Amino acid sequence: MFDILVVEDDRSTRLLMETVLRQGGYNPIPASNGLEALEIMDHKHIDLVLLDVMMPGMDGYEFAKTLREGGSSLPILMVTAKESPADKKLGFLSGTDDYMVKPVDEEEMLLRIAALLRRSRISAEHKINVGGTVLDYDRLTVSCMGTETALPPKEFMLLYKLLSYQGKIFTRAAIMDEIWDLDSESDPHTVDVHINRLREKFGENPDFEIVTVRGLGYKAVRRL
């Protein structure tokens, strides 16, 4: 069972979130502000932080910034009434991984928590399991049905990115920005070339396929 630190100064809201988390199969651990949350983390393992912004003592922005400056990659989901673009920007700059505006849809909150925990596990293990296919980030290999395929770094990073966010559409520009970086002299056609190479190697893979979304980009999906 995952331990979720609920950092919220409003008691009724905190109790409601604890109830929703328990019903979702998580173990909620309450804290009324950032300072109390840090004290709890000194002696207890936490898997994810559900974080309010406006709190006494230490607000959510300062708490997230403190964690990131200390080297922590703990997943953070900010849940707050502050909804302006400037507020959201500050939240992400402070170090949050996701941001929801109150009142939240409880089912959506649980789905976002599950997604953050899944990405955190992938990041920690440096491996992705898609059915019987395993991508090993440290070795740049893809293994399936007893066959291991070593990939060039760019091909592996592209496939790893797509499978880390299955179903999400990535534009060519977004892929270029992250994998080839802004200083690269490569053009977006490079992405198409690498996608074609991956399809040649894994077109018969039983667990996933790379789909072209016309006019937008690419996504990886599980085969049914």
PDB file of C-alpha atoms in Angstrom:
ATOM      1  CA  MET A   1       0.000   0.000   0.000  1.00  0.00           C
ATOM      2  CA  PHE A   2       1.331   3.431  -0.959  1.00  0.00           C
ATOM      3  CA  ASP A   3       1.718   6.081   1.752  1.00  0.00           C
ATOM      4  CA  ILE A   4       0.292   9.459   0.668  1.00  0.00           C
ATOM      5  CA  LEU A   5       1.196  12.541   2.705  1.00  0.00           C
ATOM      6  CA  VAL A   6      -1.845  14.871   2.771  1.00  0.00           C
ATOM      7  CA  VAL A   7      -0.595  18.391   3.506  1.00  0.00           C
ATOM      8  CA  GLU A   8      -3.702  20.535   4.058  1.00  0.00           C
ATOM      9  CA  ASP A   9      -4.485  23.064   6.801  1.00  0.00           C
ATOM     10  CA  ASP A  10      -8.283  22.876   6.468  1.00  0.00           C
ATOM     11  CA  ARG A  11      -9.368  19.992   8.689  1.00  0.00           C
ATOM     12  CA  SER A  12     -12.591  19.128   6.845  1.00  0.00           C
ATOM     13  CA  THR A  13     -10.848  19.122   3.459  1.00  0.00           C
ATOM     14  CA  ARG A  14      -8.018  17.033   4.864  1.00  0.00           C
ATOM     15  CA  LEU A  15     -10.444  14.467   6.296  1.00  0.00           C
ATOM     16  CA  LEU A  16     -12.306  14.273   2.991  1.00  0.00           C
ATOM     17  CA  MET A  17      -9.082  13.647   1.085  1.00  0.00           C
ATOM     18  CA  GLU A  18      -8.072  10.978   3.593  1.00  0.00           C
ATOM     19  CA  THR A  19     -11.402   9.219   3.047  1.00  0.00           C
ATOM     20  CA  VAL A  20     -11.070   9.355  -0.746  1.00  0.00           C
ATOM     21  CA  LEU A  21      -7.517   8.001  -0.561  1.00  0.00           C
ATOM     22  CA  ARG A  22      -8.499   5.107   1.701  1.00  0.00           C
ATOM     23  CA  GLN A  23     -11.321   4.191  -0.658  1.00  0.00           C
ATOM     24  CA  GLY A  24      -8.774   4.281  -3.478  1.00  0.00           C
ATOM     25  CA  GLY A  25      -6.539   1.792  -1.686  1.00  0.00           C
ATOM     26  CA  TYR A  26      -3.946   4.230  -0.317  1.00  0.00           C
ATOM     27  CA  ASN A  27      -2.719   4.945   3.191  1.00  0.00           C
ATOM     28  CA  PRO A  28      -3.163   8.696   3.945  1.00  0.00           C
ATOM     29  CA  ILE A  29      -0.867  10.444   6.409  1.00  0.00           C
ATOM     30  CA  PRO A  30      -2.120  13.889   7.489  1.00  0.00           C
ATOM     31  CA  ALA A  31      -0.132  17.094   8.028  1.00  0.00           C
ATOM     32  CA  SER A  32      -1.519  20.581   8.625  1.00  0.00           C
ATOM     33  CA  ASN A  33       1.327  22.531   6.978  1.00  0.00           C
ATOM     34  CA  GLY A  34       4.700  22.214   5.288  1.00  0.00           C
ATOM     35  CA  LEU A  35       6.747  22.281   8.479  1.00  0.00           C
ATOM     36  CA  GLU A  36       4.758  19.429  10.009  1.00  0.00           C
ATOM     37  CA  ALA A  37       5.053  17.513   6.739  1.00  0.00           C
ATOM     38  CA  LEU A  38       8.843  17.826   6.751  1.00  0.00           C
ATOM     39  CA  GLU A  39       8.963  16.530  10.318  1.00  0.00           C
ATOM     40  CA  ILE A  40       6.884  13.499   9.329  1.00  0.00           C
ATOM     41  CA  MET A  41       9.157  12.790   6.370  1.00  0.00           C
ATOM     42  CA  ASP A  42      12.170  12.735   8.690  1.00  0.00           C
ATOM     43  CA  HIS A  43      11.006   9.453  10.196  1.00  0.00           C
ATOM     44  CA  LYS A  44       8.477   7.946   7.786  1.00  0.00           C
ATOM     45  CA  HIS A  45       8.645   6.750   4.181  1.00  0.00           C
ATOM     46  CA  ILE A  46       6.339   8.664   1.836  1.00  0.00           C
ATOM     47  CA  ASP A  47       5.436   7.670  -1.738  1.00  0.00           C
ATOM     48  CA  LEU A  48       3.625  10.848  -2.852  1.00  0.00           C
ATOM     49  CA  VAL A  49       2.603  14.255  -1.491  1.00  0.00           C
ATOM     50  CA  LEU A  50      -0.885  15.690  -1.934  1.00  0.00           C
ATOM     51  CA  LEU A  51      -0.197  19.372  -1.317  1.00  0.00           C
ATOM     52  CA  ASP A  52      -2.282  22.462  -0.570  1.00  0.00           C
ATOM     53  CA  VAL A  53      -0.746  25.877  -1.309  1.00  0.00           C
ATOM     54  CA  MET A  54      -2.121  28.408   1.174  1.00  0.00           C
ATOM     55  CA  MET A  55      -1.038  27.211   4.616  1.00  0.00           C
ATOM     56  CA  PRO A  56       0.444  28.821   7.746  1.00  0.00           C
ATOM     57  CA  GLY A  57       4.079  28.290   8.721  1.00  0.00           C
ATOM     58  CA  MET A  58       5.261  26.999   5.355  1.00  0.00           C
ATOM     59  CA  ASP A  59       3.054  27.176   2.281  1.00  0.00           C
ATOM     60  CA  GLY A  60       2.941  24.650  -0.545  1.00  0.00           C
ATOM     61  CA  TYR A  61       5.278  26.552  -2.850  1.00  0.00           C
ATOM     62  CA  GLU A  62       7.987  26.780  -0.204  1.00  0.00           C
ATOM     63  CA  PHE A  63       7.502  23.128   0.771  1.00  0.00           C
ATOM     64  CA  ALA A  64       7.888  21.916  -2.825  1.00  0.00           C
ATOM     65  CA  LYS A  65      10.914  24.133  -3.376  1.00  0.00           C
ATOM     66  CA  THR A  66      12.522  22.847  -0.168  1.00  0.00           C
ATOM     67  CA  LEU A  67      12.096  19.234  -1.285  1.00  0.00           C
ATOM     68  CA  ARG A  68      13.539  19.853  -4.737  1.00  0.00           C
ATOM     69  CA  GLU A  69      16.486  21.882  -3.448  1.00  0.00           C
ATOM     70  CA  GLY A  70      17.237  18.979  -1.111  1.00  0.00           C
ATOM     71  CA  GLY A  71      17.434  16.608  -4.066  1.00  0.00           C
ATOM     72  CA  SER A  72      14.120  14.836  -3.499  1.00  0.00           C
ATOM     73  CA  SER A  73      12.257  13.541  -6.569  1.00  0.00           C
ATOM     74  CA  LEU A  74       9.180  12.569  -4.543  1.00  0.00           C
ATOM     75  CA  PRO A  75       6.014  12.990  -6.666  1.00  0.00           C
ATOM     76  CA  ILE A  76       3.975  16.062  -5.701  1.00  0.00           C
ATOM     77  CA  LEU A  77       0.370  16.798  -6.678  1.00  0.00           C
ATOM     78  CA  MET A  78      -0.731  20.324  -5.762  1.00  0.00           C
ATOM     79  CA  VAL A  79      -4.450  20.627  -5.009  1.00  0.00           C
ATOM     80  CA  THR A  80      -5.407  24.250  -4.446  1.00  0.00           C
ATOM     81  CA  ALA A  81      -8.052  26.928  -4.954  1.00  0.00           C
ATOM     82  CA  LYS A  82      -5.466  29.129  -6.698  1.00  0.00           C
ATOM     83  CA  GLU A  83      -6.345  28.778 -10.367  1.00  0.00           C
ATOM     84  CA  SER A  84      -4.706  31.608 -12.330  1.00  0.00           C
ATOM     85  CA  PRO A  85      -2.052  30.782 -14.937  1.00  0.00           C
ATOM     86  CA  ALA A  86       0.486  32.654 -12.795  1.00  0.00           C
ATOM     87  CA  ASP A  87      -0.357  30.460  -9.795  1.00  0.00           C
ATOM     88  CA  LYS A  88       0.026  27.283 -11.830  1.00  0.00           C
ATOM     89  CA  LYS A  89       3.301  28.491 -13.303  1.00  0.00           C
ATOM     90  CA  LEU A  90       4.632  29.223  -9.824  1.00  0.00           C
ATOM     91  CA  GLY A  91       3.545  25.768  -8.697  1.00  0.00           C
ATOM     92  CA  PHE A  92       5.483  24.027 -11.445  1.00  0.00           C
ATOM     93  CA  LEU A  93       8.498  26.287 -10.984  1.00  0.00           C
ATOM     94  CA  SER A  94       8.460  25.408  -7.285  1.00  0.00           C
ATOM     95  CA  GLY A  95       8.702  21.733  -8.164  1.00  0.00           C
ATOM     96  CA  THR A  96       5.245  20.190  -8.329  1.00  0.00           C
ATOM     97  CA  ASP A  97       4.650  17.366 -10.819  1.00  0.00           C
ATOM     98  CA  ASP A  98       0.943  18.019 -11.328  1.00  0.00           C
ATOM     99  CA  TYR A  99      -1.635  20.648 -10.400  1.00  0.00           C
ATOM    100  CA  MET A 100      -5.376  20.447  -9.710  1.00  0.00           C
ATOM    101  CA  VAL A 101      -7.799  23.246  -8.839  1.00  0.00           C
ATOM    102  CA  LYS A 102     -10.366  22.846  -6.050  1.00  0.00           C
ATOM    103  CA  PRO A 103     -13.027  21.593  -5.987  1.00  0.00           C
ATOM    104  CA  VAL A 104     -11.460  18.517  -7.541  1.00  0.00           C
ATOM    105  CA  ASP A 105     -13.092  15.556  -9.173  1.00  0.00           C
ATOM    106  CA  GLU A 106     -12.253  12.736  -6.761  1.00  0.00           C
ATOM    107  CA  GLU A 107     -11.949  10.057  -9.454  1.00  0.00           C
ATOM    108  CA  GLU A 108      -9.664  12.260 -11.537  1.00  0.00           C
ATOM    109  CA  MET A 109      -7.493  12.934  -8.490  1.00  0.00           C
ATOM    110  CA  LEU A 110      -7.050   9.199  -7.907  1.00  0.00           C
ATOM    111  CA  LEU A 111      -6.190   8.676 -11.571  1.00  0.00           C
ATOM    112  CA  ARG A 112      -3.570  11.414 -11.445  1.00  0.00           C
ATOM    113  CA  ILE A 113      -2.078   9.963  -8.274  1.00  0.00           C
ATOM    114  CA  ALA A 114      -1.847   6.538  -9.920  1.00  0.00           C
ATOM    115  CA  ALA A 115      -0.138   8.069 -12.970  1.00  0.00           C
ATOM    116  CA  LEU A 116       2.400   9.953 -10.840  1.00  0.00           C
ATOM    117  CA  LEU A 117       3.229   6.837  -8.822  1.00  0.00           C
ATOM    118  CA  ARG A 118       3.649   4.812 -12.009  1.00  0.00           C
ATOM    119  CA  ARG A 119       6.048   7.381 -13.501  1.00  0.00           C
ATOM    120  CA  SER A 120       7.952   7.579 -10.233  1.00  0.00           C
ATOM    121  CA  ARG A 121       8.413   3.806 -10.194  1.00  0.00           C
ATOM    122  CA  ILE A 122       9.614   3.841 -13.801  1.00  0.00           C
ATOM    123  CA  SER A 123      12.088   6.594 -12.965  1.00  0.00           C
ATOM    124  CA  ALA A 124      13.431   4.780  -9.917  1.00  0.00           C
ATOM    125  CA  GLU A 125      13.807   1.406 -11.612  1.00  0.00           C
ATOM    126  CA  HIS A 126      14.952   2.742 -14.990  1.00  0.00           C
ATOM    127  CA  LYS A 127      12.790   0.038 -16.561  1.00  0.00           C
ATOM    128  CA  ILE A 128       9.428  -0.094 -18.270  1.00  0.00           C
ATOM    129  CA  ASN A 129       7.348  -3.261 -18.492  1.00  0.00           C
ATOM    130  CA  VAL A 130       4.752  -3.320 -21.248  1.00  0.00           C
ATOM    131  CA  GLY A 131       3.178  -6.752 -21.175  1.00  0.00           C
ATOM    132  CA  GLY A 132       6.062  -9.113 -21.835  1.00  0.00           C
ATOM    133  CA  THR A 133       8.318  -6.382 -23.210  1.00  0.00           C
ATOM    134  CA  VAL A 134      10.958  -4.787 -20.962  1.00  0.00           C
ATOM    135  CA  LEU A 135      12.845  -1.567 -21.736  1.00  0.00           C
ATOM    136  CA  ASP A 136      16.071  -1.253 -19.732  1.00  0.00           C
ATOM    137  CA  TYR A 137      17.226   2.369 -19.634  1.00  0.00           C
ATOM    138  CA  ASP A 138      20.658   1.603 -18.198  1.00  0.00           C
ATOM    139  CA  ARG A 139      21.478  -0.908 -20.927  1.00  0.00           C
ATOM    140  CA  LEU A 140      19.502   0.712 -23.795  1.00  0.00           C
ATOM    141  CA  THR A 141      17.880  -2.638 -24.558  1.00  0.00           C
ATOM    142  CA  VAL A 142      14.392  -3.889 -25.387  1.00  0.00           C
ATOM    143  CA  SER A 143      13.638  -7.503 -24.428  1.00  0.00           C
ATOM    144  CA  CYS A 144      10.665  -9.550 -25.606  1.00  0.00           C
ATOM    145  CA  MET A 145      10.027 -13.316 -25.789  1.00  0.00           C
ATOM    146  CA  GLY A 146      13.655 -14.144 -25.055  1.00  0.00           C
ATOM    147  CA  THR A 147      15.066 -11.746 -27.656  1.00  0.00           C
ATOM    148  CA  GLU A 148      17.074  -8.710 -26.567  1.00  0.00           C
ATOM    149  CA  THR A 149      17.574  -5.775 -28.936  1.00  0.00           C
ATOM    150  CA  ALA A 150      20.149  -3.065 -28.244  1.00  0.00           C
ATOM    151  CA  LEU A 151      19.163   0.352 -29.615  1.00  0.00           C
ATOM    152  CA  PRO A 152      21.121   3.512 -30.454  1.00  0.00           C
ATOM    153  CA  PRO A 153      20.610   6.118 -27.698  1.00  0.00           C
ATOM    154  CA  LYS A 154      18.213   8.404 -29.603  1.00  0.00           C
ATOM    155  CA  GLU A 155      16.014   5.522 -30.753  1.00  0.00           C
ATOM    156  CA  PHE A 156      15.866   4.096 -27.252  1.00  0.00           C
ATOM    157  CA  MET A 157      15.082   7.464 -25.646  1.00  0.00           C
ATOM    158  CA  LEU A 158      12.292   8.070 -28.160  1.00  0.00           C
ATOM    159  CA  LEU A 159      10.694   4.683 -27.538  1.00  0.00           C
ATOM    160  CA  TYR A 160      11.191   5.004 -23.771  1.00  0.00           C
ATOM    161  CA  LYS A 161       9.458   8.392 -23.802  1.00  0.00           C
ATOM    162  CA  LEU A 162       6.478   7.171 -25.806  1.00  0.00           C
ATOM    163  CA  LEU A 163       5.985   4.085 -23.642  1.00  0.00           C
ATOM    164  CA  SER A 164       6.390   6.032 -20.396  1.00  0.00           C
ATOM    165  CA  TYR A 165       3.243   7.969 -21.333  1.00  0.00           C
ATOM    166  CA  GLN A 166       1.187   5.411 -23.238  1.00  0.00           C
ATOM    167  CA  GLY A 167      -1.657   6.986 -25.180  1.00  0.00           C
ATOM    168  CA  LYS A 168      -0.267  10.518 -24.920  1.00  0.00           C
ATOM    169  CA  ILE A 169       0.358  12.314 -28.202  1.00  0.00           C
ATOM    170  CA  PHE A 170       3.784  13.905 -28.618  1.00  0.00           C
ATOM    171  CA  THR A 171       4.336  16.447 -31.371  1.00  0.00           C
ATOM    172  CA  ARG A 172       7.504  16.339 -33.418  1.00  0.00           C
ATOM    173  CA  ALA A 173       8.533  19.669 -31.910  1.00  0.00           C
ATOM    174  CA  ALA A 174       8.096  18.355 -28.344  1.00  0.00           C
ATOM    175  CA  ILE A 175      10.145  15.253 -29.159  1.00  0.00           C
ATOM    176  CA  MET A 176      12.878  17.341 -30.787  1.00  0.00           C
ATOM    177  CA  ASP A 177      12.974  19.664 -27.784  1.00  0.00           C
ATOM    178  CA  GLU A 178      13.392  16.889 -25.238  1.00  0.00           C
ATOM    179  CA  ILE A 179      15.501  14.288 -27.054  1.00  0.00           C
ATOM    180  CA  TRP A 180      17.534  16.335 -29.510  1.00  0.00           C
ATOM    181  CA  ASP A 181      17.389  19.592 -27.408  1.00  0.00           C
ATOM    182  CA  LEU A 182      16.940  23.129 -28.673  1.00  0.00           C
ATOM    183  CA  ASP A 183      20.534  23.514 -29.854  1.00  0.00           C
ATOM    184  CA  SER A 184      20.322  20.586 -32.246  1.00  0.00           C
ATOM    185  CA  GLU A 185      20.675  21.301 -35.946  1.00  0.00           C
ATOM    186  CA  SER A 186      18.430  18.341 -36.776  1.00  0.00           C
ATOM    187  CA  ASP A 187      15.029  19.084 -38.293  1.00  0.00           C
ATOM    188  CA  PRO A 188      11.687  17.486 -37.327  1.00  0.00           C
ATOM    189  CA  HIS A 189      12.078  15.008 -40.202  1.00  0.00           C
ATOM    190  CA  THR A 190      14.675  13.318 -38.000  1.00  0.00           C
ATOM    191  CA  VAL A 191      11.844  12.224 -35.693  1.00  0.00           C
ATOM    192  CA  ASP A 192      10.030  10.539 -38.608  1.00  0.00           C
ATOM    193  CA  VAL A 193      13.210   8.676 -39.563  1.00  0.00           C
ATOM    194  CA  HIS A 194      13.672   7.349 -36.026  1.00  0.00           C
ATOM    195  CA  ILE A 195       9.997   6.387 -35.755  1.00  0.00           C
ATOM    196  CA  ASN A 196      10.286   4.396 -38.982  1.00  0.00           C
ATOM    197  CA  ARG A 197      13.372   2.616 -37.677  1.00  0.00           C
ATOM    198  CA  LEU A 198      11.534   1.671 -34.475  1.00  0.00           C
ATOM    199  CA  ARG A 199       8.583   0.377 -36.496  1.00  0.00           C
ATOM    200  CA  GLU A 200      10.892  -1.752 -38.608  1.00  0.00           C
ATOM    201  CA  LYS A 201      12.334  -3.324 -35.450  1.00  0.00           C
ATOM    202  CA  PHE A 202       9.164  -3.636 -33.381  1.00  0.00           C
ATOM    203  CA  GLY A 203       6.338  -3.692 -35.910  1.00  0.00           C
ATOM    204  CA  GLU A 204       5.555  -7.276 -34.893  1.00  0.00           C
ATOM    205  CA  ASN A 205       5.875  -6.651 -31.158  1.00  0.00           C
ATOM    206  CA  PRO A 206       2.818  -8.215 -29.444  1.00  0.00           C
ATOM    207  CA  ASP A 207       2.651  -5.669 -26.638  1.00  0.00           C
ATOM    208  CA  PHE A 208       2.698  -2.203 -28.218  1.00  0.00           C
ATOM    209  CA  GLU A 209       2.585  -0.235 -31.437  1.00  0.00           C
ATOM    210  CA  ILE A 210       3.548   3.300 -32.429  1.00  0.00           C
ATOM    211  CA  VAL A 211       0.617   5.190 -33.922  1.00  0.00           C
ATOM    212  CA  THR A 212       0.747   8.262 -36.149  1.00  0.00           C
ATOM    213  CA  VAL A 213      -1.825  10.907 -35.214  1.00  0.00           C
ATOM    214  CA  ARG A 214      -2.337  12.832 -38.414  1.00  0.00           C
ATOM    215  CA  GLY A 215      -1.409  16.499 -38.131  1.00  0.00           C
ATOM    216  CA  LEU A 216      -0.214  16.136 -34.528  1.00  0.00           C
ATOM    217  CA  GLY A 217       2.552  13.587 -33.977  1.00  0.00           C
ATOM    218  CA  TYR A 218       2.979  10.141 -32.477  1.00  0.00           C
ATOM    219  CA  LYS A 219       1.838   8.016 -29.551  1.00  0.00           C
ATOM    220  CA  ALA A 220       2.492   4.506 -28.255  1.00  0.00           C
ATOM    221  CA  VAL A 221      -0.476   2.287 -27.383  1.00  0.00           C
ATOM    222  CA  ARG A 222      -0.901  -1.170 -25.903  1.00  0.00           C
ATOM    223  CA  ARG A 223      -2.059  -3.880 -28.276  1.00  0.00           C
ATOM    224  CA  LEU A 224      -5.321  -5.502 -27.248  1.00  0.00           C
TER     225      LEU A 224
END
